[in-house]
Amino acid sequence: MTRLAEHFVSRRQFLRSTALAGGALADRVGARLVLIGALVAAGGGYGWFGFVHHPLQAFLAIAIAGFGNGAFLPAQSATIAALAGQERRHGAYAVQRAADNLGIGLGATVGGAISISSDPTTFTLLSLLDGATSLL
């Protein structure tokens, strides 16, 4: 397995291990606070990834982003449940899933258009844009 694949597997593991803690934390301190902290962590991790020059730096950037994503998911679900009434909850979750899928598709398309393999600065720009969109 390549180093990059190892890092992305690590990100998924950080995401999974943090989701349970993120849900418990959202119950204790509130979903809004956890959402804000998770988005800042994810944005920081993704933004830092553009300045990585060593495998350990990549691992730490992916860990921070993974922790942010993991804490975000349960807090997002709790926020949707709180904002949408019981009768509108199914529709709200459907819109959330559709928006997630749209973001994945558009993100790959825009990222592919920005990224030029012969110019490494485009990867830095792409990482900064990814981090910035987490903060919006």
PDB file of C-alpha atoms in Angstrom, residues 74-123:
ATOM      1  CA  PRO A  74     -23.225  13.622  14.633  1.00  0.00           C
ATOM      2  CA  ALA A  75     -23.450  17.335  15.451  1.00  0.00           C
ATOM      3  CA  GLN A  76     -24.859  17.996  11.977  1.00  0.00           C
ATOM      4  CA  SER A  77     -27.465  15.269  12.418  1.00  0.00           C
ATOM      5  CA  ALA A  78     -28.459  16.642  15.831  1.00  0.00           C
ATOM      6  CA  THR A  79     -28.777  20.147  14.389  1.00  0.00           C
ATOM      7  CA  ILE A  80     -30.973  18.950  11.528  1.00  0.00           C
ATOM      8  CA  ALA A  81     -33.158  17.018  13.970  1.00  0.00           C
ATOM      9  CA  ALA A  82     -33.511  20.080  16.188  1.00  0.00           C
ATOM     10  CA  LEU A  83     -34.285  22.521  13.376  1.00  0.00           C
ATOM     11  CA  ALA A  84     -36.675  20.338  11.376  1.00  0.00           C
ATOM     12  CA  GLY A  85     -39.869  19.279  13.058  1.00  0.00           C
ATOM     13  CA  GLN A  86     -40.813  15.631  13.330  1.00  0.00           C
ATOM     14  CA  GLU A  87     -42.965  15.837  10.195  1.00  0.00           C
ATOM     15  CA  ARG A  88     -40.229  17.499   8.101  1.00  0.00           C
ATOM     16  CA  ARG A  89     -37.236  15.544   9.382  1.00  0.00           C
ATOM     17  CA  HIS A  90     -37.167  12.936   6.586  1.00  0.00           C
ATOM     18  CA  GLY A  91     -37.168  15.645   3.939  1.00  0.00           C
ATOM     19  CA  ALA A  92     -34.461  17.588   5.764  1.00  0.00           C
ATOM     20  CA  TYR A  93     -32.205  14.538   5.885  1.00  0.00           C
ATOM     21  CA  ALA A  94     -32.892  13.864   2.188  1.00  0.00           C
ATOM     22  CA  VAL A  95     -31.839  17.421   1.297  1.00  0.00           C
ATOM     23  CA  GLN A  96     -28.724  17.055   3.445  1.00  0.00           C
ATOM     24  CA  ARG A  97     -27.727  13.830   1.665  1.00  0.00           C
ATOM     25  CA  ALA A  98     -28.406  15.336  -1.760  1.00  0.00           C
ATOM     26  CA  ALA A  99     -26.318  18.405  -0.869  1.00  0.00           C
ATOM     27  CA  ASP A 100     -23.488  16.149   0.352  1.00  0.00           C
ATOM     28  CA  ASN A 101     -23.509  14.212  -2.915  1.00  0.00           C
ATOM     29  CA  LEU A 102     -23.661  17.401  -4.971  1.00  0.00           C
ATOM     30  CA  GLY A 103     -20.689  18.775  -3.036  1.00  0.00           C
ATOM     31  CA  ILE A 104     -18.689  15.623  -3.653  1.00  0.00           C
ATOM     32  CA  GLY A 105     -19.395  15.771  -7.374  1.00  0.00           C
ATOM     33  CA  LEU A 106     -18.778  19.494  -7.732  1.00  0.00           C
ATOM     34  CA  GLY A 107     -15.699  19.347  -5.526  1.00  0.00           C
ATOM     35  CA  ALA A 108     -14.089  16.707  -7.716  1.00  0.00           C
ATOM     36  CA  THR A 109     -14.985  18.596 -10.872  1.00  0.00           C
ATOM     37  CA  VAL A 110     -13.721  21.966  -9.649  1.00  0.00           C
ATOM     38  CA  GLY A 111     -10.658  20.373  -8.056  1.00  0.00           C
ATOM     39  CA  GLY A 112      -9.798  18.625 -11.297  1.00  0.00           C
ATOM     40  CA  ALA A 113     -10.143  21.894 -13.202  1.00  0.00           C
ATOM     41  CA  ILE A 114      -7.896  23.771 -10.749  1.00  0.00           C
ATOM     42  CA  SER A 115      -5.262  21.091 -10.338  1.00  0.00           C
ATOM     43  CA  ILE A 116      -2.463  20.966 -12.892  1.00  0.00           C
ATOM     44  CA  SER A 117       0.086  18.238 -12.251  1.00  0.00           C
ATOM     45  CA  SER A 118       2.925  20.204 -13.856  1.00  0.00           C
ATOM     46  CA  ASP A 119       2.385  23.133 -11.455  1.00  0.00           C
ATOM     47  CA  PRO A 120       2.611  22.109  -7.765  1.00  0.00           C
ATOM     48  CA  THR A 121       1.260  25.473  -6.563  1.00  0.00           C
ATOM     49  CA  THR A 122      -2.175  24.468  -7.834  1.00  0.00           C
ATOM     50  CA  PHE A 123      -2.260  21.720  -5.195  1.00  0.00           C
TER      51      PHE A 123
END
